[in-house]
CSV table of C-alpha atoms in Angstrom, one decimal:
chain,number,residue,atom,x,y,z
A,1,GLY,CA,16.6,-3.6,-1.8
A,2,ASN,CA,13.3,-3.5,-3.7
A,3,SER,CA,12.1,-0.1,-5.1
A,4,VAL,CA,9.4,1.2,-7.4
A,5,THR,CA,9.5,4.5,-9.5
A,6,GLN,CA,6.5,5.9,-10.9
A,7,MET,CA,5.4,8.9,-12.9
A,8,GLU,CA,4.5,11.4,-10.0
A,9,GLY,CA,2.1,13.8,-11.8
A,10,PRO,CA,-0.4,15.2,-11.2
A,11,VAL,CA,-2.0,14.2,-14.3
A,12,THR,CA,-5.1,15.9,-15.5
A,13,LEU,CA,-7.1,14.6,-18.4
A,14,SER,CA,-10.4,15.1,-20.2
A,15,GLU,CA,-13.0,12.5,-20.1
A,16,GLU,CA,-12.4,9.9,-22.7
A,17,ALA,CA,-8.6,10.6,-23.0
A,18,PHE,CA,-6.2,7.8,-23.0
A,19,LEU,CA,-4.0,7.2,-19.9
A,20,THR,CA,-0.8,6.1,-19.2
A,21,ILE,CA,1.0,6.1,-15.9
A,22,ASN,CA,4.6,4.7,-16.0
A,23,CYS,CA,6.0,2.5,-13.5
A,24,THR,CA,9.5,0.7,-13.3
A,25,TYR,CA,10.9,-1.3,-10.6
A,26,THR,CA,14.2,-2.7,-9.2
A,27,ALA,CA,14.0,-6.1,-7.6
A,28,THR,CA,15.7,-9.4,-7.5
A,29,GLY,CA,14.1,-12.4,-8.9
A,30,TYR,CA,10.6,-12.5,-10.0
A,31,PRO,CA,8.4,-10.1,-7.8
A,32,SER,CA,4.7,-9.8,-8.2
A,33,LEU,CA,3.5,-6.4,-9.4
A,34,PHE,CA,0.3,-4.4,-8.5
A,35,TRP,CA,-1.7,-1.3,-9.2
A,36,TYR,CA,-3.5,0.1,-6.1
A,37,VAL,CA,-6.0,2.9,-6.4
A,38,GLN,CA,-7.2,5.2,-3.6
A,39,TYR,CA,-10.3,7.2,-4.0
A,40,PRO,CA,-10.8,10.4,-2.0
A,41,GLY,CA,-11.0,9.8,1.7
A,42,GLU,CA,-10.7,5.9,1.3
A,43,GLY,CA,-8.2,3.2,1.8
A,44,LEU,CA,-6.4,1.3,-1.0
A,45,GLN,CA,-8.0,-1.1,-3.3
A,46,LEU,CA,-6.3,-3.5,-5.5
A,47,LEU,CA,-6.9,-2.6,-9.2
A,48,LEU,CA,-5.0,-5.3,-10.9
A,49,LYS,CA,-2.1,-7.5,-10.6
A,50,ALA,CA,0.5,-9.7,-12.5
A,51,THR,CA,2.5,-12.4,-10.9
A,52,LYS,CA,4.8,-13.4,-13.7
A,53,ALA,CA,6.7,-12.1,-16.7
A,54,ASP,CA,4.4,-11.2,-19.7
A,55,ASP,CA,1.1,-11.5,-17.7
A,56,LYS,CA,-1.3,-8.9,-18.3
A,57,GLY,CA,-3.4,-7.6,-15.4
A,58,SER,CA,-6.7,-6.0,-16.3
A,59,ASN,CA,-9.7,-4.6,-14.5
A,60,LYS,CA,-12.4,-1.9,-15.0
A,61,GLY,CA,-10.9,-1.0,-18.4
A,62,PHE,CA,-7.4,-0.6,-17.1
A,63,GLU,CA,-4.5,-2.8,-18.2
A,64,ALA,CA,-0.8,-3.2,-17.3
A,65,THR,CA,1.7,-5.8,-18.7
A,66,TYR,CA,4.6,-7.2,-16.6
A,67,ARG,CA,7.7,-6.7,-18.8
A,68,LYS,CA,10.8,-8.1,-17.1
A,69,GLU,CA,13.1,-7.1,-19.9
A,70,THR,CA,12.3,-3.4,-19.2
A,71,THR,CA,11.4,-3.9,-15.6
A,72,SER,CA,8.2,-2.1,-16.2
A,73,PHE,CA,4.6,-2.2,-15.5
A,74,HIS,CA,2.9,0.8,-17.0
A,75,LEU,CA,-0.8,1.4,-16.5
A,76,GLU,CA,-3.1,2.2,-19.3
A,77,LYS,CA,-6.8,3.0,-20.0
A,78,GLY,CA,-8.3,3.8,-23.4
A,79,SER,CA,-10.9,6.1,-22.3
A,80,VAL,CA,-11.0,7.7,-18.8
A,81,GLN,CA,-14.1,8.8,-16.9
A,82,VAL,CA,-14.6,11.3,-14.3
A,83,SER,CA,-15.0,8.7,-11.7
A,84,ASP,CA,-11.6,7.4,-12.3
A,85,SER,CA,-10.2,10.3,-10.5
A,86,ALA,CA,-8.0,9.0,-7.7
A,87,VAL,CA,-4.4,8.3,-6.6
A,88,TYR,CA,-2.8,5.3,-8.3
A,89,PHE,CA,0.0,3.5,-6.7
A,90,CYS,CA,2.3,1.0,-8.4
A,91,ALA,CA,3.7,-1.6,-6.0
A,92,LEU,CA,5.7,-4.8,-6.0
A,93,ILE,CA,6.0,-7.6,-3.5
A,94,GLY,CA,9.0,-10.0,-3.4
A,95,ASP,CA,9.1,-13.6,-4.7
A,96,SER,CA,10.1,-15.3,-1.6
A,97,GLY,CA,8.9,-15.4,1.9
A,98,GLY,CA,10.7,-14.0,5.2
A,99,SER,CA,11.9,-10.5,4.9
A,100,ASN,CA,11.6,-10.2,1.1
A,101,TYR,CA,7.7,-10.5,1.3
A,102,LYS,CA,6.5,-6.9,1.6
A,103,LEU,CA,4.8,-4.6,-0.5
A,104,THR,CA,7.0,-1.8,-1.8
A,105,PHE,CA,5.1,1.4,-3.2
A,106,GLY,CA,5.8,4.1,-5.6
A,107,LYS,CA,4.9,7.6,-4.5
A,108,GLY,CA,1.6,7.6,-6.2
A,109,THR,CA,0.0,9.6,-9.1
A,110,LEU,CA,-3.0,11.8,-8.7
A,111,LEU,CA,-5.2,11.6,-11.6
A,112,THR,CA,-7.9,14.2,-12.1
A,113,VAL,CA,-10.4,13.6,-14.9
A,114,ASN,CA,-12.4,16.7,-16.0
A,115,PRO,CA,-15.8,16.4,-17.8
B,1,ASP,CA,-17.4,-9.5,9.5
B,2,ALA,CA,-14.7,-10.7,7.6
B,3,GLY,CA,-11.9,-8.3,6.7
B,4,ILE,CA,-9.4,-6.1,8.3
B,5,THR,CA,-10.3,-3.3,10.6
B,6,GLN,CA,-8.4,-0.3,12.0
B,7,SER,CA,-9.3,1.7,15.2
B,8,PRO,CA,-9.7,4.4,15.8
B,9,ARG,CA,-10.3,6.0,12.4
B,10,TYR,CA,-9.4,9.5,13.6
B,11,LYS,CA,-7.2,10.5,16.6
B,12,ILE,CA,-5.9,13.7,17.9
B,13,THR,CA,-3.3,13.5,20.5
B,14,GLU,CA,-0.6,15.8,22.2
B,15,THR,CA,3.1,15.7,21.7
B,16,GLY,CA,4.8,13.2,24.1
B,17,ARG,CA,1.7,11.1,24.8
B,18,GLN,CA,1.7,7.3,23.9
B,19,VAL,CA,-0.8,6.3,21.4
B,20,THR,CA,-1.6,3.0,19.9
B,21,LEU,CA,-3.4,2.2,16.6
B,22,MET,CA,-5.2,-1.0,16.4
B,23,CYS,CA,-5.3,-3.4,13.5
B,24,HIS,CA,-7.4,-6.7,13.4
B,25,GLN,CA,-7.9,-9.1,10.5
B,26,THR,CA,-10.2,-12.2,10.3
B,27,TRP,CA,-8.4,-14.2,7.6
B,28,SER,CA,-5.5,-15.5,9.8
B,29,HIS,CA,-3.1,-14.1,7.2
B,30,SER,CA,0.5,-14.7,8.1
B,31,TYR,CA,1.8,-11.3,7.2
B,32,MET,CA,0.8,-7.9,8.5
B,33,PHE,CA,2.2,-4.5,7.6
B,34,TRP,CA,2.0,-1.0,8.9
B,35,TYR,CA,2.4,2.0,6.6
B,36,ARG,CA,2.3,5.7,6.7
B,37,GLN,CA,1.1,7.9,4.0
B,38,ASP,CA,2.4,11.3,3.6
B,39,LEU,CA,2.1,13.8,0.7
B,40,GLY,CA,5.1,13.6,-1.4
B,41,HIS,CA,6.3,10.2,0.2
B,42,GLY,CA,3.6,7.9,-1.0
B,43,LEU,CA,3.3,4.9,1.5
B,44,ARG,CA,6.3,4.1,3.5
B,45,LEU,CA,6.6,0.8,5.6
B,46,ILE,CA,7.0,1.2,9.2
B,47,TYR,CA,7.0,-2.5,10.5
B,48,TYR,CA,5.9,-5.8,9.4
B,49,SER,CA,5.4,-9.2,10.8
B,50,ALA,CA,5.7,-12.6,9.1
B,51,ALA,CA,3.8,-14.4,11.9
B,52,ALA,CA,3.0,-14.2,15.5
B,53,ASP,CA,6.0,-13.0,17.6
B,54,ILE,CA,8.0,-12.2,14.4
B,55,THR,CA,8.5,-8.5,13.5
B,56,ASP,CA,10.9,-6.6,11.3
B,57,LYS,CA,11.6,-3.1,10.8
B,58,GLY,CA,10.7,-1.3,7.6
B,59,GLU,CA,11.7,1.9,6.1
B,60,VAL,CA,10.9,4.3,8.8
B,61,PRO,CA,10.6,2.5,12.3
B,62,ASP,CA,12.0,5.0,14.4
B,63,GLY,CA,9.5,6.1,17.2
B,64,TYR,CA,7.2,3.3,16.7
B,65,VAL,CA,6.9,0.0,18.4
B,66,VAL,CA,5.0,-3.1,17.5
B,67,SER,CA,4.0,-6.5,18.9
B,68,ARG,CA,2.2,-9.4,17.5
B,69,SER,CA,1.1,-11.9,20.2
B,70,LYS,CA,-1.8,-13.2,18.3
B,71,THR,CA,-2.0,-13.7,14.4
B,72,GLU,CA,-5.1,-11.6,14.1
B,73,ASN,CA,-3.9,-8.3,15.8
B,74,PHE,CA,-0.9,-6.2,15.0
B,75,PRO,CA,-1.1,-3.0,17.1
B,76,LEU,CA,1.3,0.0,16.4
B,77,THR,CA,2.5,2.1,19.3
B,78,LEU,CA,3.9,5.6,19.2
B,79,GLU,CA,5.8,5.7,22.4
B,80,SER,CA,6.2,9.6,22.6
B,81,ALA,CA,4.2,11.1,19.8
B,82,THR,CA,5.9,13.8,17.8
B,83,ARG,CA,4.3,16.3,15.2
B,84,SER,CA,6.3,14.5,12.5
B,85,GLN,CA,4.4,11.5,13.2
B,86,THR,CA,1.1,13.3,12.2
B,87,SER,CA,-0.1,11.0,9.1
B,88,VAL,CA,-2.5,8.6,7.8
B,89,TYR,CA,-1.5,5.0,8.9
B,90,PHE,CA,-2.6,2.0,6.9
B,91,CYS,CA,-2.6,-1.6,8.1
B,92,ALA,CA,-2.5,-4.5,5.6
B,93,SER,CA,-2.4,-8.2,5.8
B,94,SER,CA,-1.5,-10.9,3.2
B,95,GLU,CA,-0.7,-14.6,3.1
B,96,TYR,CA,2.4,-15.6,1.4
B,97,SER,CA,2.0,-17.1,-2.1
B,98,THR,CA,3.8,-17.3,-5.5
B,99,VAL,CA,0.7,-17.5,-7.6
B,100,ASN,CA,-2.0,-15.5,-5.9
B,101,THR,CA,-0.4,-12.9,-3.8
B,102,GLU,CA,-2.6,-9.9,-2.7
B,103,ALA,CA,-2.6,-7.6,0.3
B,104,PHE,CA,-5.7,-6.3,1.7
B,105,PHE,CA,-5.7,-2.9,3.5
B,106,GLY,CA,-7.8,-1.4,6.3
B,107,GLN,CA,-9.4,1.8,5.9
B,108,GLY,CA,-6.8,3.9,7.7
B,109,THR,CA,-6.3,5.9,10.7
B,110,ARG,CA,-5.8,9.7,10.5
B,111,LEU,CA,-3.6,10.7,13.3
B,112,THR,CA,-2.9,14.4,14.3
B,113,VAL,CA,-0.3,15.1,16.9
B,114,VAL,CA,-0.7,18.7,18.3
């Protein structure tokens, strides 16, 4: 079945530092890949996505590139802010309908950014 | 209001009681999902549904029951609650697409079993 492995952390950075959170996946075919963010006390929000190989998803200064050759979708941001403190989840969804069409999540990475 | 809503937001129940968590979406998405979130485990899929009257087990279905008689509703029932079912539960919905896939999440239900 499909699976997602992400750096578990926690990760603690100073403001304006560079962020990388690694994510690799196992899936058949061509899944769609996602990063979701969960701010304290809230539900999950889609941060960015990529639906085919070599696509780059980007939003709010975050980026991730769908690398099929390395089955990876690493999240990066050049300069983090205190407001980026949250839990980040890497996820995938299968490329066909039926029983393959379900979101599979990594375990999440807690990011804390200090001023 | 358009969106996906869960109720209740918070629930405390006793061991052995039956409890139902509600999920309602207004987009007529075909797919709906129930996840539980626990520290150290991330989000684990409990059940999902591809359409009304079609449901499938996820990773951790034991102790849970679902139904989907209408496209917009996907209730999750704990038939006899146990302390191990204390968790935060998230409902999500999505429409199958090969080019514009996205899942939308509710705000979650925090369930405590005492």
